[in-house]
């Protein structure tokens, strides 16, 4: 039997020692879960070990093939550019190795469930029951990027978190590089009528940026005593995250890089849409397809919505 490719986890890197240790510990947990294959992890910048060192560690164990999974929620510059460039460099340094590259983690339903749990914990610590969501506005705070596509993915996560879960609303803000920032995001929630806000960091592990989110939230809350503001925790090294990284590894190994099936109602049971899973897809007309510019002879078929991916 051929040996399965090794698993290489690529992280952002952080100046926060606890955040870097959380990543390293997560890699160790993955390795312990999957003793059948070598697992290593490294960072693009800021903290040890660098990604190149992790590749060298695998090569020294005799690894020739590996699958790299970016431990990142959104596909921004690191996932799109820096990691592929680093892997290409390692391929030059270690002739004979080959690799496949997995996709970033979010917005996967498993992670949305963890985010929902973090919100319930924050509300519970304020003495509220999970049934009290109708007056809760969530402010999901992403890292922020100069890449509009990456920022749009945070909005997508916010929308998926809102769908079917009963919160008054889920708004979006960013901690750096993109607007609105946290105070502006909180202002926006209030302008939309929010009386109770939970600020939810869209981050995997503790670190300087999630800490900044909490400090900015506390600063804003002190200046706005009339609004109840709670802070939720980061996602953390939950079993769902371990499972999801493994899922991304298996996709990369099989070359199963799909369209956005993670959040497709025909494939995944999303809250309130469970009855759609596995439904056969039929060609259909949209009500607005036959507008007055087109005779009915044009038949604006969009083709089958084949979610049989």
Short mmCIF file of C-alpha atoms in Angstrom, two decimals:
data_model
loop_
_atom_site.label_atom_id
_atom_site.label_comp_id
_atom_site.label_asym_id
_atom_site.label_seq_id
_atom_site.Cartn_x
_atom_site.Cartn_y
_atom_site.Cartn_z
CA UNK A 1 0.00 0.00 0.00
CA UNK A 2 1.34 3.45 -0.82
CA UNK A 3 2.10 5.66 2.14
CA UNK A 4 -0.41 8.48 2.52
CA UNK A 5 1.00 11.98 1.99
CA UNK A 6 2.19 13.75 5.13
CA UNK A 7 0.16 16.67 6.50
CA UNK A 8 1.74 20.11 6.63
CA UNK A 9 -0.18 22.81 8.51
CA UNK A 10 0.59 26.41 7.48
CA UNK A 11 -0.18 29.20 9.94
CA UNK A 12 -0.15 33.00 9.78
CA UNK A 13 2.26 33.56 12.62
CA UNK A 14 1.75 35.90 15.55
CA UNK A 15 3.80 38.01 17.93
CA UNK A 16 1.70 36.57 20.73
CA UNK A 17 3.46 33.69 22.50
CA UNK A 18 0.22 32.12 23.70
CA UNK A 19 -1.23 32.25 20.18
CA UNK A 20 1.88 30.65 18.66
CA UNK A 21 1.85 27.96 21.35
CA UNK A 22 -1.86 27.31 20.68
CA UNK A 23 -0.97 26.63 17.02
CA UNK A 24 1.95 24.35 17.91
CA UNK A 25 -0.21 22.49 20.42
CA UNK A 26 -2.94 22.09 17.80
CA UNK A 27 -0.42 20.54 15.39
CA UNK A 28 0.66 18.14 18.16
CA UNK A 29 -2.99 17.18 18.79
CA UNK A 30 -3.49 16.47 15.07
CA UNK A 31 -0.35 14.32 15.04
CA UNK A 32 -1.58 12.36 18.06
CA UNK A 33 -4.95 11.82 16.36
CA UNK A 34 -3.32 10.53 13.18
CA UNK A 35 -0.32 8.43 14.18
CA UNK A 36 -0.45 6.76 10.75
CA UNK A 37 1.14 9.77 9.02
CA UNK A 38 3.74 12.44 9.72
CA UNK A 39 2.21 15.79 10.72
CA UNK A 40 4.17 19.03 10.95
CA UNK A 41 3.28 22.71 11.11
CA UNK A 42 4.99 26.04 10.61
CA UNK A 43 4.39 29.75 10.21
CA UNK A 44 4.73 32.17 7.31
CA UNK A 45 6.07 34.95 9.56
CA UNK A 46 6.55 36.31 13.07
CA UNK A 47 6.85 33.10 15.11
CA UNK A 48 8.78 29.83 15.11
CA UNK A 49 8.92 27.35 13.55
CA UNK A 50 9.01 28.76 10.02
CA UNK A 51 7.19 26.75 7.37
CA UNK A 52 10.50 25.78 5.73
CA UNK A 53 11.66 24.15 8.96
CA UNK A 54 8.46 22.08 9.10
CA UNK A 55 9.06 20.90 5.52
CA UNK A 56 12.66 19.99 6.38
CA UNK A 57 11.41 18.05 9.43
CA UNK A 58 9.10 16.02 7.16
CA UNK A 59 11.80 15.44 4.52
CA UNK A 60 14.17 14.21 7.23
CA UNK A 61 11.51 11.64 8.18
CA UNK A 62 11.63 10.36 4.61
CA UNK A 63 8.55 12.21 3.38
CA UNK A 64 8.39 12.82 -0.37
CA UNK A 65 4.70 13.74 -0.75
CA UNK A 66 2.66 15.99 1.46
CA UNK A 67 -0.57 17.94 1.51
CA UNK A 68 -0.44 21.48 2.86
CA UNK A 69 -3.51 22.90 4.61
CA UNK A 70 -3.63 26.63 5.47
CA UNK A 71 -4.82 27.01 9.06
CA UNK A 72 -6.69 30.16 8.08
CA UNK A 73 -10.34 31.13 8.03
CA UNK A 74 -10.25 33.21 4.86
CA UNK A 75 -8.30 33.14 1.65
CA UNK A 76 -6.30 36.38 1.77
CA UNK A 77 -2.73 37.21 0.72
CA UNK A 78 -1.16 34.51 2.91
CA UNK A 79 -3.30 31.67 1.58
CA UNK A 80 -3.31 32.92 -2.03
CA UNK A 81 0.29 34.06 -2.37
CA UNK A 82 2.69 33.61 0.52
CA UNK A 83 2.10 29.93 1.24
CA UNK A 84 2.20 28.82 -2.42
CA UNK A 85 5.41 30.86 -2.86
CA UNK A 86 6.94 29.29 0.25
CA UNK A 87 5.99 25.80 -0.94
CA UNK A 88 7.47 26.47 -4.39
CA UNK A 89 10.69 27.56 -2.68
CA UNK A 90 10.76 24.38 -0.58
CA UNK A 91 10.29 22.29 -3.73
CA UNK A 92 13.45 23.89 -5.14
CA UNK A 93 15.33 23.30 -1.87
CA UNK A 94 14.23 19.66 -1.67
CA UNK A 95 14.22 18.20 -5.19
CA UNK A 96 11.95 15.20 -5.47
CA UNK A 97 9.21 16.34 -3.12
CA UNK A 98 5.69 16.93 -4.37
CA UNK A 99 2.72 18.49 -2.64
CA UNK A 100 -0.92 19.39 -3.03
CA UNK A 101 -2.45 22.46 -1.47
CA UNK A 102 -5.74 22.49 0.42
CA UNK A 103 -8.17 25.33 0.84
CA UNK A 104 -8.76 27.65 3.80
CA UNK A 105 -11.15 26.54 6.51
CA UNK A 106 -14.09 28.91 6.54
CA UNK A 107 -16.95 29.47 6.45
CA UNK A 108 -17.65 25.80 7.23
CA UNK A 109 -20.87 24.80 9.07
CA UNK A 110 -18.81 23.04 11.74
CA UNK A 111 -17.05 26.32 12.55
CA UNK A 112 -20.35 28.23 12.47
CA UNK A 113 -21.59 25.79 15.12
CA UNK A 114 -18.56 26.59 17.28
CA UNK A 115 -19.20 30.34 16.80
CA UNK A 116 -22.81 29.78 17.85
CA UNK A 117 -21.55 27.98 20.98
CA UNK A 118 -19.23 30.91 21.77
CA UNK A 119 -22.21 33.27 21.50
CA UNK A 120 -24.31 31.05 23.80
CA UNK A 121 -21.43 31.00 26.33
CA UNK A 122 -21.14 34.80 26.28
CA UNK A 123 -24.90 35.20 26.69
CA UNK A 124 -25.00 32.50 29.38
CA UNK A 125 -22.30 34.26 31.40
CA UNK A 126 -24.57 37.32 31.29
CA UNK A 127 -27.35 35.19 32.79
CA UNK A 128 -29.33 34.72 29.57
CA UNK A 129 -30.85 31.60 28.10
CA UNK A 130 -30.14 30.46 24.52
CA UNK A 131 -33.78 31.23 23.68
CA UNK A 132 -33.21 34.97 24.11
CA UNK A 133 -31.60 35.56 20.72
CA UNK A 134 -34.24 37.75 19.11
CA UNK A 135 -32.84 40.93 20.70
CA UNK A 136 -29.18 40.00 20.22
CA UNK A 137 -27.12 41.65 17.48
CA UNK A 138 -23.82 39.93 16.75
CA UNK A 139 -20.78 41.85 15.52
CA UNK A 140 -18.50 39.32 13.79
CA UNK A 141 -15.00 40.78 13.69
CA UNK A 142 -12.54 39.48 11.10
CA UNK A 143 -8.83 40.08 10.73
CA UNK A 144 -9.23 42.47 7.83
CA UNK A 145 -7.26 42.48 4.61
CA UNK A 146 -6.34 44.63 1.64
CA UNK A 147 -7.95 41.86 -0.42
CA UNK A 148 -11.67 42.63 -0.97
CA UNK A 149 -12.37 38.95 -1.61
CA UNK A 150 -11.02 38.01 1.83
CA UNK A 151 -13.17 40.67 3.49
CA UNK A 152 -16.19 39.45 1.53
CA UNK A 153 -15.66 35.97 2.97
CA UNK A 154 -16.13 37.38 6.48
CA UNK A 155 -19.44 38.86 5.31
CA UNK A 156 -20.38 35.46 3.95
CA UNK A 157 -19.62 33.84 7.33
CA UNK A 158 -21.74 36.51 9.04
CA UNK A 159 -24.68 35.83 6.74
CA UNK A 160 -24.44 32.06 7.22
CA UNK A 161 -24.24 32.54 10.99
CA UNK A 162 -27.40 34.66 10.90
CA UNK A 163 -29.44 32.31 8.71
CA UNK A 164 -31.81 30.14 10.73
CA UNK A 165 -30.35 30.91 14.15
CA UNK A 166 -32.71 33.63 15.32
CA UNK A 167 -30.35 36.53 16.12
CA UNK A 168 -31.67 40.04 15.46
CA UNK A 169 -28.77 40.51 13.07
CA UNK A 170 -25.14 39.68 12.39
CA UNK A 171 -23.00 42.65 11.37
CA UNK A 172 -19.36 42.66 10.29
CA UNK A 173 -16.28 44.64 11.30
CA UNK A 174 -12.52 44.25 10.95
CA UNK A 175 -9.66 44.73 13.34
CA UNK A 176 -7.17 46.02 10.76
CA UNK A 177 -6.75 47.14 7.13
CA UNK A 178 -10.47 47.25 6.30
CA UNK A 179 -13.52 49.27 7.31
CA UNK A 180 -15.56 49.35 9.43
CA UNK A 181 -13.28 49.03 12.45
CA UNK A 182 -14.66 47.71 15.74
CA UNK A 183 -15.94 51.04 17.17
CA UNK A 184 -17.54 51.94 13.83
CA UNK A 185 -19.09 48.48 13.65
CA UNK A 186 -20.57 48.92 17.11
CA UNK A 187 -21.87 52.39 16.15
CA UNK A 188 -23.50 50.82 13.11
CA UNK A 189 -25.20 48.15 15.24
CA UNK A 190 -26.69 50.88 17.43
CA UNK A 191 -27.89 52.85 14.39
CA UNK A 192 -29.64 49.66 13.31
CA UNK A 193 -31.47 49.60 16.64
CA UNK A 194 -29.30 47.15 18.64
CA UNK A 195 -29.71 47.27 22.42
CA UNK A 196 -27.68 44.17 23.19
CA UNK A 197 -24.55 43.32 21.21
CA UNK A 198 -22.19 40.36 21.34
CA UNK A 199 -18.80 40.97 19.72
CA UNK A 200 -17.58 37.69 18.23
CA UNK A 201 -13.96 37.45 17.06
CA UNK A 202 -13.63 35.48 13.81
CA UNK A 203 -10.25 34.07 14.79
CA UNK A 204 -8.99 30.55 15.39
CA UNK A 205 -6.73 31.16 18.38
CA UNK A 206 -5.91 33.74 20.97
CA UNK A 207 -3.46 36.45 19.91
CA UNK A 208 -2.69 40.15 19.60
CA UNK A 209 -5.55 40.88 17.19
CA UNK A 210 -8.31 39.11 19.17
CA UNK A 211 -6.99 40.88 22.30
CA UNK A 212 -7.26 44.17 20.41
CA UNK A 213 -10.88 43.35 19.49
CA UNK A 214 -11.69 42.82 23.17
CA UNK A 215 -9.93 46.00 24.31
CA UNK A 216 -11.62 48.12 21.64
CA UNK A 217 -14.97 46.57 22.57
CA UNK A 218 -14.43 47.35 26.25
CA UNK A 219 -13.38 50.91 25.43
CA UNK A 220 -16.48 51.49 23.32
CA UNK A 221 -18.76 49.88 25.93
CA UNK A 222 -17.39 52.16 28.67
CA UNK A 223 -18.33 55.18 26.54
CA UNK A 224 -21.81 53.75 25.81
CA UNK A 225 -23.18 52.53 29.17
CA UNK A 226 -26.72 52.50 27.76
CA UNK A 227 -25.89 49.56 25.45
CA UNK A 228 -25.20 46.07 26.77
CA UNK A 229 -22.03 44.77 25.09
CA UNK A 230 -20.59 41.30 25.63
CA UNK A 231 -17.37 39.77 24.29
CA UNK A 232 -17.28 36.18 23.05
CA UNK A 233 -14.21 33.95 22.81
CA UNK A 234 -12.21 32.85 19.76
CA UNK A 235 -12.95 29.51 18.09
CA UNK A 236 -10.07 27.63 19.76
CA UNK A 237 -8.70 24.10 19.22
CA UNK A 238 -12.11 22.44 19.24
CA UNK A 239 -12.76 18.89 17.96
CA UNK A 240 -14.66 20.49 15.05
CA UNK A 241 -11.48 22.30 14.00
CA UNK A 242 -9.41 19.12 14.17
CA UNK A 243 -12.04 17.33 12.06
CA UNK A 244 -12.19 20.16 9.53
CA UNK A 245 -8.42 20.30 9.00
CA UNK A 246 -8.54 16.56 8.35
CA UNK A 247 -11.38 17.09 5.87
CA UNK A 248 -9.29 19.71 4.04
CA UNK A 249 -6.32 17.30 4.05
CA UNK A 250 -8.43 14.54 2.49
CA UNK A 251 -9.81 16.92 -0.17
CA UNK A 252 -6.28 17.97 -1.08
CA UNK A 253 -5.03 14.38 -1.23
CA UNK A 254 -7.92 13.28 -3.46
CA UNK A 255 -7.72 16.41 -5.58
CA UNK A 256 -11.34 17.01 -4.56
CA UNK A 257 -11.27 20.81 -4.70
CA UNK A 258 -14.88 21.78 -5.07
CA UNK A 259 -17.09 24.78 -5.52
CA UNK A 260 -18.63 26.14 -2.34
CA UNK A 261 -20.16 22.88 -1.17
CA UNK A 262 -19.45 23.60 2.49
CA UNK A 263 -22.43 25.91 2.75
CA UNK A 264 -24.64 24.42 0.05
CA UNK A 265 -28.16 23.70 1.37
CA UNK A 266 -28.45 20.72 -0.97
CA UNK A 267 -25.41 19.06 0.59
CA UNK A 268 -25.19 20.27 4.19
CA UNK A 269 -27.98 20.53 6.79
CA UNK A 270 -28.07 24.25 7.56
CA UNK A 271 -30.36 25.51 10.35
CA UNK A 272 -33.93 25.77 9.06
CA UNK A 273 -33.09 24.27 5.65
CA UNK A 274 -32.55 20.64 6.65
CA UNK A 275 -35.28 19.41 4.29
CA UNK A 276 -33.31 20.52 1.22
CA UNK A 277 -30.40 18.09 1.71
CA UNK A 278 -30.17 15.66 -1.19
CA UNK A 279 -33.12 17.15 -3.05
CA UNK A 280 -33.03 16.43 -6.79
CA UNK A 281 -32.47 19.60 -8.76
CA UNK A 282 -34.94 20.56 -11.48
CA UNK A 283 -34.55 23.14 -14.24
CA UNK A 284 -36.79 26.07 -13.38
CA UNK A 285 -37.69 29.59 -14.43
CA UNK A 286 -37.03 32.57 -12.20
CA UNK A 287 -40.11 34.79 -11.94
CA UNK A 288 -38.24 37.76 -13.39
CA UNK A 289 -36.60 35.93 -16.25
CA UNK A 290 -39.22 36.77 -18.87
CA UNK A 291 -39.18 40.53 -18.66
CA UNK A 292 -40.80 42.71 -21.31
CA UNK A 293 -37.63 42.90 -23.44
CA UNK A 294 -37.80 39.24 -24.31
CA UNK A 295 -40.60 37.28 -25.92
CA UNK A 296 -41.46 33.99 -24.27
CA UNK A 297 -39.83 32.25 -27.20
CA UNK A 298 -36.40 33.09 -25.74
CA UNK A 299 -36.90 30.69 -22.85
CA UNK A 300 -34.39 32.09 -20.34
CA UNK A 301 -33.38 28.74 -18.92
CA UNK A 302 -30.54 29.05 -16.47
CA UNK A 303 -30.00 25.34 -16.94
CA UNK A 304 -30.40 22.81 -14.20
CA UNK A 305 -29.19 24.12 -10.87
CA UNK A 306 -27.16 20.99 -10.63
CA UNK A 307 -25.81 20.90 -7.13
CA UNK A 308 -24.74 17.36 -7.78
CA UNK A 309 -21.28 19.03 -7.76
#
